[in-house]
PDB file of C-alpha atoms in Angstrom:
ATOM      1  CA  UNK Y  21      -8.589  28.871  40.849  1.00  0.00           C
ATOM      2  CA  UNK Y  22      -7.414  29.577  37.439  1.00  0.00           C
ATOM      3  CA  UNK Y  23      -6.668  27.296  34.610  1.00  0.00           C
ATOM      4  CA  UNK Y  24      -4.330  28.177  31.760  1.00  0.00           C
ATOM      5  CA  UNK Y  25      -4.527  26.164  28.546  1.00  0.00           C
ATOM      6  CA  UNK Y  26      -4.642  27.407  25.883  1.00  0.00           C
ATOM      7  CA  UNK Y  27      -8.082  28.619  23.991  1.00  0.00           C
ATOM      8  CA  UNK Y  28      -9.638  29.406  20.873  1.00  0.00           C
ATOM      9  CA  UNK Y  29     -10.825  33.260  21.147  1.00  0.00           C
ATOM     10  CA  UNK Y  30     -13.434  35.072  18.848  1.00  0.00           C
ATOM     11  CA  UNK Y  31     -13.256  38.842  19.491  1.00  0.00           C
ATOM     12  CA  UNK Y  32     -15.574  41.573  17.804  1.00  0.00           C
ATOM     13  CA  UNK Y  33     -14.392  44.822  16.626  1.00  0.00           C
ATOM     14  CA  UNK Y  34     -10.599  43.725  16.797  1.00  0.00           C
ATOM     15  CA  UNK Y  35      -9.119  46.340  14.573  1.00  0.00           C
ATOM     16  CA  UNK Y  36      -8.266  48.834  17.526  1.00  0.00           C
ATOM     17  CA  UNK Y  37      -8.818  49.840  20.911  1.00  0.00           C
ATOM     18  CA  UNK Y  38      -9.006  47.480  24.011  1.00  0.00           C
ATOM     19  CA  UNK Y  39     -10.523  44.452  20.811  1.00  0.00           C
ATOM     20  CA  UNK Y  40      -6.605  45.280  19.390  1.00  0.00           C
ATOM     21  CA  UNK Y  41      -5.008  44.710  22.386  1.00  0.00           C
ATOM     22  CA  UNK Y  42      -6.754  41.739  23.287  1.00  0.00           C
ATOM     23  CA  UNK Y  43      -6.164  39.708  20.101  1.00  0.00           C
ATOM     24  CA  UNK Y  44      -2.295  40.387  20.301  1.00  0.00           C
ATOM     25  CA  UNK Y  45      -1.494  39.535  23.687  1.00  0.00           C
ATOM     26  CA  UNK Y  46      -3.521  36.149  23.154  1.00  0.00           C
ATOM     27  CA  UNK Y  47      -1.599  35.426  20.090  1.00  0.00           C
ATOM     28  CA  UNK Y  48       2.035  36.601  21.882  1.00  0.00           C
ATOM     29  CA  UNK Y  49       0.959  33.676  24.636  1.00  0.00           C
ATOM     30  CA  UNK Y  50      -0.072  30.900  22.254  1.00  0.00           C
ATOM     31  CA  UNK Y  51      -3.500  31.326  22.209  1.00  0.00           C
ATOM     32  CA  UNK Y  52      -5.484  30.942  18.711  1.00  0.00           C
ATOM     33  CA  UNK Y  53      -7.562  33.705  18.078  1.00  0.00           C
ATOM     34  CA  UNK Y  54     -10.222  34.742  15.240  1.00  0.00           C
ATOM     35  CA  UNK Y  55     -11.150  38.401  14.790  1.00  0.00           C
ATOM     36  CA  UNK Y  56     -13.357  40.543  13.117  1.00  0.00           C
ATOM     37  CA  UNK Y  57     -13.657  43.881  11.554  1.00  0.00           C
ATOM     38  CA  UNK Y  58     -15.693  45.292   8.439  1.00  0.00           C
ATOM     39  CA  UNK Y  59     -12.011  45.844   6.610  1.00  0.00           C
ATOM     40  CA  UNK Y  60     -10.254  42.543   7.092  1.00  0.00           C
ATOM     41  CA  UNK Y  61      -7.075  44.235   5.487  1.00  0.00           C
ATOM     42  CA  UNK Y  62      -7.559  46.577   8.758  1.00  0.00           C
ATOM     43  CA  UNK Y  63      -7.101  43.595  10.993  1.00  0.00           C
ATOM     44  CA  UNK Y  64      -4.611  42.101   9.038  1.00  0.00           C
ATOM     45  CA  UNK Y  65      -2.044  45.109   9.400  1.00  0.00           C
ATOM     46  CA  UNK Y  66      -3.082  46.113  12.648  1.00  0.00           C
ATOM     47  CA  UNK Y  67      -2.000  42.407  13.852  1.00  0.00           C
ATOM     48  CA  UNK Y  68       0.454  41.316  11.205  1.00  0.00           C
ATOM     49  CA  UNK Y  69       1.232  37.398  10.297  1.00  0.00           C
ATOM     50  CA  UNK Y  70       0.303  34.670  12.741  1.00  0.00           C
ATOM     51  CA  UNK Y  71      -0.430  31.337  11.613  1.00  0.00           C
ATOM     52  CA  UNK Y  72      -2.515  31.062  14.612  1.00  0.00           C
ATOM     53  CA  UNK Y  73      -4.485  34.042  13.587  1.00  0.00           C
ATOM     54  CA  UNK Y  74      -7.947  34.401  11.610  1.00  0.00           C
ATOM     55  CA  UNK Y  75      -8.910  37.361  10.293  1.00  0.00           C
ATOM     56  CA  UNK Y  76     -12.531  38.237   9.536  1.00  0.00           C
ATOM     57  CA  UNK Y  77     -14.697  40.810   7.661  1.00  0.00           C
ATOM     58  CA  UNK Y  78     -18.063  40.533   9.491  1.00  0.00           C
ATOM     59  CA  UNK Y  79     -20.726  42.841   9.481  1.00  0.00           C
ATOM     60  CA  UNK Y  80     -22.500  41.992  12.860  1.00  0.00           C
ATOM     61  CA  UNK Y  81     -25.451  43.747  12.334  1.00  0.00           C
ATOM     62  CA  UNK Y  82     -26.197  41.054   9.519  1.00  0.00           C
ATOM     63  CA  UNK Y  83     -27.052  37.957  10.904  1.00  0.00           C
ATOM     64  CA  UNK Y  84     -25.832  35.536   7.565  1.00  0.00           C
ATOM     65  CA  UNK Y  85     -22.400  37.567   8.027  1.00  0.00           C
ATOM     66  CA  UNK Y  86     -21.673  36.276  11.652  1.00  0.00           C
ATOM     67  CA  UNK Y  87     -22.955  33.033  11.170  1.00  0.00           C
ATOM     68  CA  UNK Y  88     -20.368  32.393   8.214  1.00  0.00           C
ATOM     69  CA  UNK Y  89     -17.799  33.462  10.382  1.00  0.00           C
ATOM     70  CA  UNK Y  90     -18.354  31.121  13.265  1.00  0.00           C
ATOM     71  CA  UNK Y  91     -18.740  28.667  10.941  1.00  0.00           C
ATOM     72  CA  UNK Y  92     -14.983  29.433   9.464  1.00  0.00           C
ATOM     73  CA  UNK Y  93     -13.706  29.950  13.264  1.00  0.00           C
ATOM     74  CA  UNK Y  94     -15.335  25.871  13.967  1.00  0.00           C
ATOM     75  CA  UNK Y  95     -14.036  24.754  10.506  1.00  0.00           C
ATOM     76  CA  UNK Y  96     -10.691  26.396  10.992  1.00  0.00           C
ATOM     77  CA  UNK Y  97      -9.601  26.301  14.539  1.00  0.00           C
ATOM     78  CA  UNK Y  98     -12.038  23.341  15.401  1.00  0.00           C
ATOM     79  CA  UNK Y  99     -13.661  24.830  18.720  1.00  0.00           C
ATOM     80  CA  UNK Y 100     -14.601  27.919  19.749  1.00  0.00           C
ATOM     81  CA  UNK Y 101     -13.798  28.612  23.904  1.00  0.00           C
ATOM     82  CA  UNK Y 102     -13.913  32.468  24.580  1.00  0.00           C
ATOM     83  CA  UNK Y 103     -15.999  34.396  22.404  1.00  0.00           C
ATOM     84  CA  UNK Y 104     -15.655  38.445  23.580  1.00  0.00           C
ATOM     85  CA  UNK Y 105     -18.843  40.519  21.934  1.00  0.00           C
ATOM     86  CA  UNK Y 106     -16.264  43.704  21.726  1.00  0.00           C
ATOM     87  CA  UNK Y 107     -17.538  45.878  18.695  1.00  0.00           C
ATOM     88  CA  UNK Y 108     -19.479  48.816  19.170  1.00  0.00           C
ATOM     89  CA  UNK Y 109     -19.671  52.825  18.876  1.00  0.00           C
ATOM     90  CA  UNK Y 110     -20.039  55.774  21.249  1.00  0.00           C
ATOM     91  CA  UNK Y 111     -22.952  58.315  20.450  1.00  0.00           C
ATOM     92  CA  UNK Y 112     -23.280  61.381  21.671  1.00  0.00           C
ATOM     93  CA  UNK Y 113     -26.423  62.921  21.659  1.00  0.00           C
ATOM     94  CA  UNK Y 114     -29.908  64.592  23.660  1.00  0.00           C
ATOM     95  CA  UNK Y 115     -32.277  61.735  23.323  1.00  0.00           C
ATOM     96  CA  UNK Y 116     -34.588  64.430  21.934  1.00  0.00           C
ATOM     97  CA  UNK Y 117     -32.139  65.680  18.872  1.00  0.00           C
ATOM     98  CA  UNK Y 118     -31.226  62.024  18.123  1.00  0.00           C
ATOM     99  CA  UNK Y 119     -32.835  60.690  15.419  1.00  0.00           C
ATOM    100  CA  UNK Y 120     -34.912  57.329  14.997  1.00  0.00           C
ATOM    101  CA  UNK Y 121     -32.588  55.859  12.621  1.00  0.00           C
ATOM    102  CA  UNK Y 122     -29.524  57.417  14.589  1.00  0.00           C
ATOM    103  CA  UNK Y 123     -30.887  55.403  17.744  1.00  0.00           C
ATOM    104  CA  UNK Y 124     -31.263  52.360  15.817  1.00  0.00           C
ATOM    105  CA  UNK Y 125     -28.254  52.276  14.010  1.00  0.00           C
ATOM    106  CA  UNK Y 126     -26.494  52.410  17.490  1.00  0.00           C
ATOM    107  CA  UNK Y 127     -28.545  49.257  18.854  1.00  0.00           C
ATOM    108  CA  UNK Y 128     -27.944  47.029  15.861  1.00  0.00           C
ATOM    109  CA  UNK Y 129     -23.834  47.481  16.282  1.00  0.00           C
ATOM    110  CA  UNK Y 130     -23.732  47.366  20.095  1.00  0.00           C
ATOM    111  CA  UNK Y 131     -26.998  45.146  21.264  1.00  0.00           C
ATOM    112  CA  UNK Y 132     -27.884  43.172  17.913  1.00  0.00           C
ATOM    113  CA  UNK Y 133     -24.097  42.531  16.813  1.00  0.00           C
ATOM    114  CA  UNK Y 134     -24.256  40.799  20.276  1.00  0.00           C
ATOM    115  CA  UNK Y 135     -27.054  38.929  20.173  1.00  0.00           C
ATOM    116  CA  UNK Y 136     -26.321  37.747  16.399  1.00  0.00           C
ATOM    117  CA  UNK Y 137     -22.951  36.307  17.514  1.00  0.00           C
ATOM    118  CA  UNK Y 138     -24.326  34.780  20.746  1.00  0.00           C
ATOM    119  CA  UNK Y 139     -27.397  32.725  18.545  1.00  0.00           C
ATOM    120  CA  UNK Y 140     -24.877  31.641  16.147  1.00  0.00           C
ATOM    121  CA  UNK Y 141     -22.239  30.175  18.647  1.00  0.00           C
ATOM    122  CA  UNK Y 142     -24.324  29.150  21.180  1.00  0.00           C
ATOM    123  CA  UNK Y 143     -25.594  25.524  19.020  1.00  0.00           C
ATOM    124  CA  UNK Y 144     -21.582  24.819  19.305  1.00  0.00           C
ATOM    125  CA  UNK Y 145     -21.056  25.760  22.657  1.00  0.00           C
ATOM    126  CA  UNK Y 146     -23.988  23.930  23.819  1.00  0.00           C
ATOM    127  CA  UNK Y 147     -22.216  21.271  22.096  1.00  0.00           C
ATOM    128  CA  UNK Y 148     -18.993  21.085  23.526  1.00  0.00           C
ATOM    129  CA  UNK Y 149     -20.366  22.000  26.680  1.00  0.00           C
ATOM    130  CA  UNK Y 150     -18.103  24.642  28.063  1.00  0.00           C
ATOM    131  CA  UNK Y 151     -17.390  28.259  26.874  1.00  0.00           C
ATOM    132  CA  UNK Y 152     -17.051  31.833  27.935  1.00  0.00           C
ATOM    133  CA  UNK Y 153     -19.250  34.740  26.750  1.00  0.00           C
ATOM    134  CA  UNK Y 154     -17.553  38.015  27.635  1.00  0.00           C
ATOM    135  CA  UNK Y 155     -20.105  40.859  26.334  1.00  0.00           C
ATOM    136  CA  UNK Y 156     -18.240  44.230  26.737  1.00  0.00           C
ATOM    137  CA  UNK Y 157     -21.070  46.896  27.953  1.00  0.00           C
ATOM    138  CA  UNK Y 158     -19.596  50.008  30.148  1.00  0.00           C
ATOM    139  CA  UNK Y 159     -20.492  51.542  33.046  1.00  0.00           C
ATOM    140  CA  UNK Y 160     -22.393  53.522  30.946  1.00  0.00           C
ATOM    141  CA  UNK Y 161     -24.562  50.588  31.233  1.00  0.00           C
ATOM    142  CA  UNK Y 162     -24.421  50.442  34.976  1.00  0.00           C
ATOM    143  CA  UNK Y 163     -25.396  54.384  35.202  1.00  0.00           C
ATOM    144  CA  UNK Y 164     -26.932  56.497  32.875  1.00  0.00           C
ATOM    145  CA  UNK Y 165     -26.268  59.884  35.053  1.00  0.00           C
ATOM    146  CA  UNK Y 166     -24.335  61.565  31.706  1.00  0.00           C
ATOM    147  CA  UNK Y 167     -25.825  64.216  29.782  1.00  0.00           C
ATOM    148  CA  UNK Y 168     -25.799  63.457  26.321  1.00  0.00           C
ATOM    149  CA  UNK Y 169     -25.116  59.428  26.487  1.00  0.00           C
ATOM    150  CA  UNK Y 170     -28.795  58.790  26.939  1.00  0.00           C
ATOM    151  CA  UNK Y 171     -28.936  56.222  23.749  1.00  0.00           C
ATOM    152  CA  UNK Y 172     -25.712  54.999  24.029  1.00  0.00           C
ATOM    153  CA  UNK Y 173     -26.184  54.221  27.518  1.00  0.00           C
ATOM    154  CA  UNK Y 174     -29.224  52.434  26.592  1.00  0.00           C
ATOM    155  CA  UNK Y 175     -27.655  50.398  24.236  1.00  0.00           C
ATOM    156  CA  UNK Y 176     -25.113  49.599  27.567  1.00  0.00           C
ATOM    157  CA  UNK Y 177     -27.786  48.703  29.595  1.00  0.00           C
ATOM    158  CA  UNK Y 178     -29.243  46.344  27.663  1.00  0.00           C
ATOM    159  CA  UNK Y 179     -25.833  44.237  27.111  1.00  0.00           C
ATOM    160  CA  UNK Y 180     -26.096  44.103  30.796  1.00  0.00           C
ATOM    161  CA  UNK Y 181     -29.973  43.190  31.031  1.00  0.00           C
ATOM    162  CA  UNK Y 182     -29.616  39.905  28.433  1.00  0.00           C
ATOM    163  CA  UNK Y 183     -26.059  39.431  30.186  1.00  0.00           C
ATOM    164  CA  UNK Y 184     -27.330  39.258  33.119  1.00  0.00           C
ATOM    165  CA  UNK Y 185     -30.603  36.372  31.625  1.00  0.00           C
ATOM    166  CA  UNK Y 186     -28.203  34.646  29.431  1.00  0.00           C
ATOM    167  CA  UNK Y 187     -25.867  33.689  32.309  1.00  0.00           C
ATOM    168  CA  UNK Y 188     -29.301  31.653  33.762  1.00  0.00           C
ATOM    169  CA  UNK Y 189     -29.811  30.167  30.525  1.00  0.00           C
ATOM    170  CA  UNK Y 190     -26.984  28.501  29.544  1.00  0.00           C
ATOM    171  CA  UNK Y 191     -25.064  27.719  33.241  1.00  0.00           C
ATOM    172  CA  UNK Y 192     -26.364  24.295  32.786  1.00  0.00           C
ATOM    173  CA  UNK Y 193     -24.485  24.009  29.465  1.00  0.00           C
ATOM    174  CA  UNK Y 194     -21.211  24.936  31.140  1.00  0.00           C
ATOM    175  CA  UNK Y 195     -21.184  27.694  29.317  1.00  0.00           C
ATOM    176  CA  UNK Y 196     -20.377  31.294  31.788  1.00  0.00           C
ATOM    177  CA  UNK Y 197     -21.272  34.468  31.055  1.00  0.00           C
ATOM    178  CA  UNK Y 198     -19.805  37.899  32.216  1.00  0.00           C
ATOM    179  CA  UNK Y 199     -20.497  41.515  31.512  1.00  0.00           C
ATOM    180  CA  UNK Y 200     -17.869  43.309  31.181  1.00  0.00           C
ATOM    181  CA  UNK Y 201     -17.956  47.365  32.038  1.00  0.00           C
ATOM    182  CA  UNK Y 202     -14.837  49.042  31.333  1.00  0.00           C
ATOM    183  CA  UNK Y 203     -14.252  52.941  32.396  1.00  0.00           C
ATOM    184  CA  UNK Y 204     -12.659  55.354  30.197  1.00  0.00           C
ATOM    185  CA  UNK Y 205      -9.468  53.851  28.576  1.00  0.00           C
ATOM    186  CA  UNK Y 206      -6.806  55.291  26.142  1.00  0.00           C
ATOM    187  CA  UNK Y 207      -7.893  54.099  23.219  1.00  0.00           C
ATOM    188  CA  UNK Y 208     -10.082  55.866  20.136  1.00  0.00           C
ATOM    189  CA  UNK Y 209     -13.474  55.446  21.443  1.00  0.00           C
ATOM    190  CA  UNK Y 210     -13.729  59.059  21.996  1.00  0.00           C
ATOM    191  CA  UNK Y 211     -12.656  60.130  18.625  1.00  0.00           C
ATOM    192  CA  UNK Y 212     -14.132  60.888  15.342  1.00  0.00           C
ATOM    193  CA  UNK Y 213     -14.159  57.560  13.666  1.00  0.00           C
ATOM    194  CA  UNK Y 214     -15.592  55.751  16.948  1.00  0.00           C
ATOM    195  CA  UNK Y 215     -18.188  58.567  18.394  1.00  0.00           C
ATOM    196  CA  UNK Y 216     -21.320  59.404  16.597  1.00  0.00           C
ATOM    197  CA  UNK Y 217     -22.750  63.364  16.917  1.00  0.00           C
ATOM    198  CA  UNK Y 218     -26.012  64.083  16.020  1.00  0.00           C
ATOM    199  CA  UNK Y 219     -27.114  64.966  12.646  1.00  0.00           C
ATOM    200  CA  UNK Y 220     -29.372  67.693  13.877  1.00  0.00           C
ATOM    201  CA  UNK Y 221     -28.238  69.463  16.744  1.00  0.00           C
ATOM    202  CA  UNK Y 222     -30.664  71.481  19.211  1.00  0.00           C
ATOM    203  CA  UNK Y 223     -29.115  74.674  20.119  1.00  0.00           C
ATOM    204  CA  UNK Y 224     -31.297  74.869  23.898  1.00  0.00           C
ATOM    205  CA  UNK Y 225     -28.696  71.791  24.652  1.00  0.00           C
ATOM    206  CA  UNK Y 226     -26.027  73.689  26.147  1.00  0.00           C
ATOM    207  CA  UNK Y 227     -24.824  70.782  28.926  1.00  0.00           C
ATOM    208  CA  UNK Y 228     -25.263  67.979  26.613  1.00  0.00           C
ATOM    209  CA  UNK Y 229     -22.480  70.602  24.319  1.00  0.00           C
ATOM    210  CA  UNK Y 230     -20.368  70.826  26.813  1.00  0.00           C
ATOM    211  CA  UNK Y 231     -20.479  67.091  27.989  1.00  0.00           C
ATOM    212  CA  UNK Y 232     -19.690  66.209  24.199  1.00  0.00           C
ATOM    213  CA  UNK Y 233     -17.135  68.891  24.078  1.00  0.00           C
ATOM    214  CA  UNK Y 234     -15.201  67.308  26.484  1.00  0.00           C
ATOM    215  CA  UNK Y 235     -15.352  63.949  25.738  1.00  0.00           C
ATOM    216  CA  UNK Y 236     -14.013  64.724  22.326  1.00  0.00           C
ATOM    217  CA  UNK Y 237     -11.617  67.073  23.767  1.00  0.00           C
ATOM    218  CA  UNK Y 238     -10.628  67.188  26.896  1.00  0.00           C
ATOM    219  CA  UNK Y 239     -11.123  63.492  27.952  1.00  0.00           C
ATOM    220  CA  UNK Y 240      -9.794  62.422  24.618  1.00  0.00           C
ATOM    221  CA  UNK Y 241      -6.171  60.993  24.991  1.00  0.00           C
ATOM    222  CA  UNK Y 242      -6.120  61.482  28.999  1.00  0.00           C
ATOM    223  CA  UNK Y 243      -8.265  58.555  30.174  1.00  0.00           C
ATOM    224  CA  UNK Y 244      -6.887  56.807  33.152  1.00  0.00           C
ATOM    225  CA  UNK Y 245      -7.147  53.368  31.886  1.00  0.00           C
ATOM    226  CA  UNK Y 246      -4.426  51.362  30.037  1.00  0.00           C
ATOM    227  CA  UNK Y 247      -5.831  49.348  26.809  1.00  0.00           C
ATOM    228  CA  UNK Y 248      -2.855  46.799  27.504  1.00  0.00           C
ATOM    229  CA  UNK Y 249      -3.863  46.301  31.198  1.00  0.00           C
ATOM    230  CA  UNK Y 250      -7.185  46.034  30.184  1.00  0.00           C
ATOM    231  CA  UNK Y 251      -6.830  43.199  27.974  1.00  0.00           C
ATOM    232  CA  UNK Y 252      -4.318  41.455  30.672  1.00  0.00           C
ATOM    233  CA  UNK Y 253      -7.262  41.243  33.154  1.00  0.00           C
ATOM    234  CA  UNK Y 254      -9.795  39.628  30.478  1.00  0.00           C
ATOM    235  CA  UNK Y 255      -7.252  37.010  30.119  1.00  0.00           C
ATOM    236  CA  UNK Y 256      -7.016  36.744  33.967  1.00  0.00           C
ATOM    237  CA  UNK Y 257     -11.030  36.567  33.609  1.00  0.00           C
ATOM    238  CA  UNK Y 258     -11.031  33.722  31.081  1.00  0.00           C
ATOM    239  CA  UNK Y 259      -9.090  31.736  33.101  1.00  0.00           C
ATOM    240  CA  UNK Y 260     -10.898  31.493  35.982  1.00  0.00           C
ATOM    241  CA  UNK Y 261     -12.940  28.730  36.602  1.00  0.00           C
ATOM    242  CA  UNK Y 262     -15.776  30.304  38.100  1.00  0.00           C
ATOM    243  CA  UNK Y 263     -15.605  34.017  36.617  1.00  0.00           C
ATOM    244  CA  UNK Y 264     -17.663  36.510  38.006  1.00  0.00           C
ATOM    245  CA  UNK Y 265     -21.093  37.685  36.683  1.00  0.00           C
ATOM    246  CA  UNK Y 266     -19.834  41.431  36.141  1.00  0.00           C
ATOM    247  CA  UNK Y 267     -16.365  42.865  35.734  1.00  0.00           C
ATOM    248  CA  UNK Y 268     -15.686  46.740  36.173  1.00  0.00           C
ATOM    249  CA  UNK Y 269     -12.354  48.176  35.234  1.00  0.00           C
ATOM    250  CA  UNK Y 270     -10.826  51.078  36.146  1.00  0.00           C
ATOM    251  CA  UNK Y 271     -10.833  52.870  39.464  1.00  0.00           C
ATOM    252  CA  UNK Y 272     -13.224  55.639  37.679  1.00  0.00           C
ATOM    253  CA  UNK Y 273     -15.811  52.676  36.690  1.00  0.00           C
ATOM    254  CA  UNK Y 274     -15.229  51.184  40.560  1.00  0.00           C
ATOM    255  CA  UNK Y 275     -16.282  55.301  41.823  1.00  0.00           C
ATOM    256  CA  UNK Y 276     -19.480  55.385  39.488  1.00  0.00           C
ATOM    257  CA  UNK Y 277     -20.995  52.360  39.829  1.00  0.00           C
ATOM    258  CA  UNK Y 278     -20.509  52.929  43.934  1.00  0.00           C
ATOM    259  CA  UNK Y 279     -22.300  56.337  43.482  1.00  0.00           C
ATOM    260  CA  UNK Y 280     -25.095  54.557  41.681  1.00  0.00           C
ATOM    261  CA  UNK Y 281     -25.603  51.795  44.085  1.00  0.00           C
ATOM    262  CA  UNK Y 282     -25.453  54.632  46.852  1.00  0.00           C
ATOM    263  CA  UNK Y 283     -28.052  56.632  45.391  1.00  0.00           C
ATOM    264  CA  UNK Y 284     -30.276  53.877  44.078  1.00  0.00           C
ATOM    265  CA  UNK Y 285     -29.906  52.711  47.765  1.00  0.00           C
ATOM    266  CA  UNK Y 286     -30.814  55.969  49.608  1.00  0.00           C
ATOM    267  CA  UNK Y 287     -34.019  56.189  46.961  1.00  0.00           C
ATOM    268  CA  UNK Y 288     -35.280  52.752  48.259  1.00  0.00           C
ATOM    269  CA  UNK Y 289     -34.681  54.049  51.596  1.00  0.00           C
ATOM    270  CA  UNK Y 290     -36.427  57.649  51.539  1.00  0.00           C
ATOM    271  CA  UNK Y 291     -39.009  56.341  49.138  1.00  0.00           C
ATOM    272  CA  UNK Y 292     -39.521  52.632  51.080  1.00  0.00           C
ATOM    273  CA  UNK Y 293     -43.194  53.861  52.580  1.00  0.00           C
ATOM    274  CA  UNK Y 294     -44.440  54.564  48.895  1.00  0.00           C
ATOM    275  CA  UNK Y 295     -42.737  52.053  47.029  1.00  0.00           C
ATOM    276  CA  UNK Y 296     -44.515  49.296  49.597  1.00  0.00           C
ATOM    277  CA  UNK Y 297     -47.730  50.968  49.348  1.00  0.00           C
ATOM    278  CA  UNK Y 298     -49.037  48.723  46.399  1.00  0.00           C
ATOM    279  CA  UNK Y 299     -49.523  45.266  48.129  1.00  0.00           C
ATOM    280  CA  UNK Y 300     -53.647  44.505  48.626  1.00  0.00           C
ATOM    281  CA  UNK Y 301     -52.667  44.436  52.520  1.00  0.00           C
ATOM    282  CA  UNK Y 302     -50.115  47.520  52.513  1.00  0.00           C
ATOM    283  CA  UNK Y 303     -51.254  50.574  54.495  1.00  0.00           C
ATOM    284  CA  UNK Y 304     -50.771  53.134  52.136  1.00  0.00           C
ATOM    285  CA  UNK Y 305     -48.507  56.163  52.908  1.00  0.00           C
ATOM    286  CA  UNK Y 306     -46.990  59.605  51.694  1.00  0.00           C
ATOM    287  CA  UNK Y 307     -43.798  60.196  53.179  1.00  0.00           C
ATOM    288  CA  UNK Y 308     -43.700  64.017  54.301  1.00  0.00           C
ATOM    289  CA  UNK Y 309     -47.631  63.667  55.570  1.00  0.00           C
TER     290      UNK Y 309
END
């Protein structure tokens, strides 16, 4: 069952990509929707004028910054209904030739920026009680099996991890919670300004080259997915009364999160006689003996 009125939206990292698309087919169907980027004039000419519109320059790493800005979303608009935790960078990278601060720097945009926004709406949305959390991860956070992604998967998996505990927490509030794990879409994630190289690059690293070579190449401007029918189905997904805990898009995020439920699968399976052994009562085994 779906229900259609119309919402107040906050949406992270609006300035481009899928975040773009989202915030202007909201507005085009009546929908009032608050966005943020560091550069509010980016958001402003990337959307245009729309009185229901509200621009934002938030730095979501900073915790003060986002809690201004739902504060000027409730003042403003009122309510807050659909709040989509969208910003966030690729980086590309051996988890041995990735620096400390690199790492870090790539968890406070795409699992602290998060968290900041969801402790700083949540008081309201307890409130009210209803709301929708839509935390965009990827199935990058569903399977790490790519050379090179190790951190950035990380990052991924742990949108899915407090995704997964928030959605417990807060059900009694009304409030519903889905992780959202988009494949590759045709938008600028894989270029310069969105993916993040290594400072220091280790020459032995030959696959993880050729994995980032590609991405910045070869995948670059031919993903299968369409930013516009991306955005389309998280509308669909906010209107549903009983949304679903995770959402993959894309055929190619449908194939790789089968192959990593096959193969976590046949593990359990081969391994089962080990992986049982640890119980006080177990009979311990080695399978091949």
């Amino acid at each position: 069952m779906e229900t259609t009125n119309q919402k107040v939206w906050f949406i992270t990292g609006a300035s481009k990509g899928l975040g773009l698309s989202l915030a202007k087919q909201l507005l085009a169907q009546g929908h009032q929707v608050a966005a943020t980027s560091r550069r509010v004039e980016d958001l402003s000419q990337a959307v245009g004028g729309n009185d229901k519109f509200l621009p934002l320059s938030v730095d979501i790493s900073n915790e003060d910054s986002v809690g201004a800005a739902i504060e000027q979303v409730i003042s403003h608009f009122g309510r807050l209904d659909v709040i989509v935790n969208n910003a966030g960078y690729g980086l590309a990278g051996a988890v041995e030739e990735l620096t400390d601060a690199e790492s870090r720097a790539n968890f406070d945009i795409n699992v602290f920026g998060s968290l900041n926004v969801i402790r700083k709406a949540m008081p309201y949305l307890r409130q009210q009680g209803s709301g929708h959390i839509i935390n965009i991860a990827s199935i990058g956070g569903f399977t790490g099996a790519f050379a090179g992604f190790g951190i950035y998967c990380a990052t991924k998996f742990a949108v899915h991890g407090f995704s997964e505990s928030l959605r417990e927490e807060v059900k009694g509030f009304g409030v519903k919670v889905t992780v959202v794990s988009p494949g590759y879409f045709r938008t600028n994630f894989l270029s310069s300004t969105s993916l993040n190289v290594p400072v220091n690059q280790i020459q032995e690293y030959q696959e993880v080259r050729a994995v980032q070579d590609a991405h910045e190449h070869d995948i670059n401007g031919n993903q299968p997915n369409d930013p516009e029918k991306g955005a389309a189905a998280m509308i669909s997904l906010a209107n549903l009364e009983n949304p679903p805990a995770h959402l993959f898009l894309g055929e190619d995020a449908y194939a790789l999160a089968e192959a990593k439920i096959a193969a976590v699968q046949q593990d359990m399976k081969q391994w089962a006689a080990l992986g049982k052994s640890t119980g006080f009562d177990a009979v311990v085994s080695t399978p091949g003996h």
